Amino acid sequence: MSRRAEVLSAARWAAAGGAITIASWRMDRLDKLAINPWSAPGLTPGIIGALIVVFALALLWRSLRAGAEPQADGQADPQADSAVDDGPALPAGSARRTFAAVLLCVLFAGISLGHGWPFAVEGALFILVFTAAFSWTAWRAERRITRGLAQTLAVAVLASAFISWLFESVFLVRLP
């Protein structure tokens, strides 16, 4: 992705995160119903919106810093070296890659979730499949498919267990 595209992407993400944060801040807090402040509507989206802004600013800082650093003669761009040409990999930010991500999310949240296995199992499976789908080419190029799958499986199980605990114990949401 070019530096200009990264700056524009960071600006779009920052604007979206800011809009989410402002909209969640303006939501009714339900004080008159004696709602616990930690379960107030808009709290989670507000935190997520603020995090989106933080990460967008980090992306902006990284892209501006990378543009300011001159490359030594004969030295290739370090970001270009990390991209491996290994077959029909989808470039980051491509429409097909975005469609694949949206499709996986819709299959998980819209179709499979709540119609079979417990949330923790489906969540771990989703994290594993999603990460493997977008990391497979890099793993194959680095000859570390087994290691990548093992690490992803460990992260998927731990993340799914933590998410399940968080929603059921802290947010008091009954998961399917």
Coordinates of C-alpha atoms in Angstrom, one line a residue:
M1 CA 0.0 0.0 0.0
S2 CA 1.4 3.4 -0.9
R3 CA 2.1 6.0 1.7
R4 CA -0.7 8.2 0.4
A5 CA -3.2 5.3 0.6
E6 CA -2.1 4.6 4.1
V7 CA -2.6 8.2 5.2
L8 CA -6.0 8.3 3.6
S9 CA -6.9 5.0 5.1
A10 CA -5.8 6.2 8.5
A11 CA -7.9 9.3 8.1
R12 CA -11.0 7.3 7.2
W13 CA -10.5 5.0 10.2
A14 CA -9.9 7.9 12.5
A15 CA -13.1 9.6 11.2
A16 CA -15.1 6.4 11.6
G17 CA -13.7 5.8 15.1
G18 CA -14.4 9.4 16.1
A19 CA -18.0 9.1 14.8
I20 CA -18.6 5.9 16.8
T21 CA -17.1 7.4 19.9
I22 CA -19.2 10.6 19.6
A23 CA -22.4 8.7 18.9
S24 CA -21.9 6.3 21.8
W25 CA -21.1 9.3 24.1
R26 CA -24.4 10.9 23.1
M27 CA -26.5 7.8 23.9
D28 CA -28.9 7.8 26.8
R29 CA -27.2 6.6 29.9
L30 CA -30.5 5.3 31.4
D31 CA -29.7 7.0 34.8
K32 CA -33.4 7.2 35.6
L33 CA -33.7 3.4 35.4
A34 CA -30.8 2.9 37.9
I35 CA -28.7 1.1 35.3
N36 CA -25.1 0.2 36.4
P37 CA -22.7 2.6 34.7
W38 CA -20.6 -0.3 33.4
S39 CA -23.6 -1.8 31.6
A40 CA -24.8 1.5 30.1
P41 CA -25.6 1.4 26.4
G42 CA -22.8 2.8 24.3
L43 CA -20.0 2.0 26.6
T44 CA -18.5 -0.9 24.6
P45 CA -18.9 0.8 21.2
G46 CA -17.4 4.0 22.7
I47 CA -14.3 2.1 23.9
I48 CA -14.0 0.3 20.5
G49 CA -14.4 3.7 18.7
A50 CA -11.7 5.2 20.8
L51 CA -9.4 2.3 20.1
I52 CA -10.0 2.6 16.4
V53 CA -8.9 6.3 16.6
V54 CA -5.8 5.3 18.5
F55 CA -4.8 2.6 16.0
A56 CA -5.6 4.9 13.1
L57 CA -3.3 7.5 14.5
A58 CA -0.6 4.8 15.0
L59 CA -1.0 3.8 11.3
L60 CA -0.8 7.5 10.3
W61 CA 2.4 8.0 12.4
R62 CA 4.0 4.8 11.0
S63 CA 3.2 5.8 7.4
L64 CA 4.5 9.4 7.9
R65 CA 7.6 8.2 9.7
A66 CA 8.3 5.6 6.9
G67 CA 8.0 8.4 4.3
A68 CA 10.4 10.6 6.1
E69 CA 13.2 8.0 6.4
P70 CA 15.4 8.1 3.3
Q71 CA 16.4 4.8 1.9
A72 CA 20.1 4.1 1.5
D73 CA 21.3 3.6 -2.1
G74 CA 20.7 0.1 -3.4
Q75 CA 18.6 -0.8 -0.4
A76 CA 15.0 -1.9 -0.9
D77 CA 12.0 -0.7 1.0
P78 CA 11.7 -2.9 4.1
Q79 CA 7.9 -3.2 3.7
A80 CA 8.4 -4.4 0.1
D81 CA 10.7 -7.1 1.4
S82 CA 8.1 -8.4 3.8
A83 CA 5.6 -8.9 1.0
V84 CA 6.1 -12.3 -0.5
D85 CA 5.0 -13.1 -4.1
D86 CA 3.8 -16.6 -3.6
G87 CA 1.1 -17.3 -6.1
P88 CA -2.4 -15.7 -6.2
A89 CA -2.2 -14.0 -2.8
L90 CA -4.7 -11.2 -2.4
P91 CA -3.0 -7.8 -1.8
A92 CA -3.8 -6.1 1.5
G93 CA -6.8 -3.8 1.0
S94 CA -8.0 -5.5 -2.2
A95 CA -11.7 -5.7 -2.9
R96 CA -11.5 -9.6 -3.0
R97 CA -9.8 -9.7 0.3
T98 CA -12.3 -7.4 1.9
F99 CA -15.2 -9.5 0.4
A100 CA -13.6 -12.6 1.9
A101 CA -13.3 -11.0 5.3
V102 CA -16.9 -9.8 5.2
L103 CA -18.1 -13.2 4.0
L104 CA -16.4 -15.0 6.8
C105 CA -17.8 -12.6 9.4
V106 CA -21.3 -12.9 8.0
L107 CA -21.1 -16.7 8.0
F108 CA -19.9 -16.7 11.6
A109 CA -22.2 -14.0 13.1
G110 CA -25.2 -14.3 10.8
I111 CA -25.5 -17.9 10.1
S112 CA -23.6 -20.3 12.4
L113 CA -23.6 -18.4 15.7
G114 CA -26.3 -19.7 18.0
H115 CA -27.3 -22.6 15.8
G116 CA -25.2 -25.4 17.1
W117 CA -22.0 -25.4 19.0
P118 CA -21.4 -23.2 22.1
F119 CA -20.0 -19.7 21.5
A120 CA -16.6 -20.5 22.8
V121 CA -16.1 -23.4 20.3
E122 CA -17.5 -21.4 17.4
G123 CA -15.5 -18.3 18.3
A124 CA -12.2 -20.3 18.5
L125 CA -13.0 -22.0 15.1
F126 CA -13.8 -18.6 13.5
I127 CA -10.6 -17.0 14.8
L128 CA -8.6 -20.0 13.6
V129 CA -10.1 -20.1 10.1
F130 CA -10.0 -16.3 9.7
T131 CA -6.4 -16.0 10.7
A132 CA -5.3 -19.0 8.7
A133 CA -7.1 -17.8 5.6
F134 CA -5.3 -14.5 5.6
S135 CA -1.9 -15.8 6.8
W136 CA -1.6 -19.0 4.8
T137 CA 0.4 -17.5 1.9
A138 CA 3.0 -15.9 4.3
W139 CA 3.2 -19.1 6.4
R140 CA 3.9 -21.2 3.2
A141 CA 6.5 -18.7 1.9
E142 CA 8.3 -18.8 5.3
R143 CA 7.9 -22.6 5.5
R144 CA 6.2 -22.5 8.8
I145 CA 2.6 -23.7 8.2
T146 CA 2.6 -26.1 11.2
R147 CA 4.0 -23.5 13.6
G148 CA 1.6 -20.8 12.3
L149 CA -1.4 -23.1 12.7
A150 CA -0.3 -24.2 16.2
Q151 CA 0.2 -20.5 17.3
T152 CA -3.1 -19.5 15.8
L153 CA -4.9 -22.4 17.5
A154 CA -3.5 -21.4 20.8
V155 CA -4.5 -17.8 20.3
A156 CA -7.9 -18.8 19.1
V157 CA -8.6 -21.0 22.1
L158 CA -7.4 -18.4 24.6
A159 CA -9.1 -15.5 22.9
S160 CA -12.4 -17.3 22.6
A161 CA -12.3 -18.4 26.3
F162 CA -11.5 -14.9 27.4
I163 CA -14.2 -13.4 25.2
S164 CA -16.7 -15.9 26.6
W165 CA -15.7 -15.1 30.2
L166 CA -15.8 -11.4 29.6
F167 CA -19.3 -11.3 28.1
E168 CA -20.8 -13.8 30.6
S169 CA -19.1 -12.5 33.7
V170 CA -18.5 -8.8 33.2
F171 CA -21.1 -7.7 30.7
L172 CA -23.6 -10.3 32.0
V173 CA -24.6 -11.4 28.5
R174 CA -25.9 -14.9 28.0
L175 CA -24.0 -16.4 25.0
P176 CA -25.5 -19.1 22.8

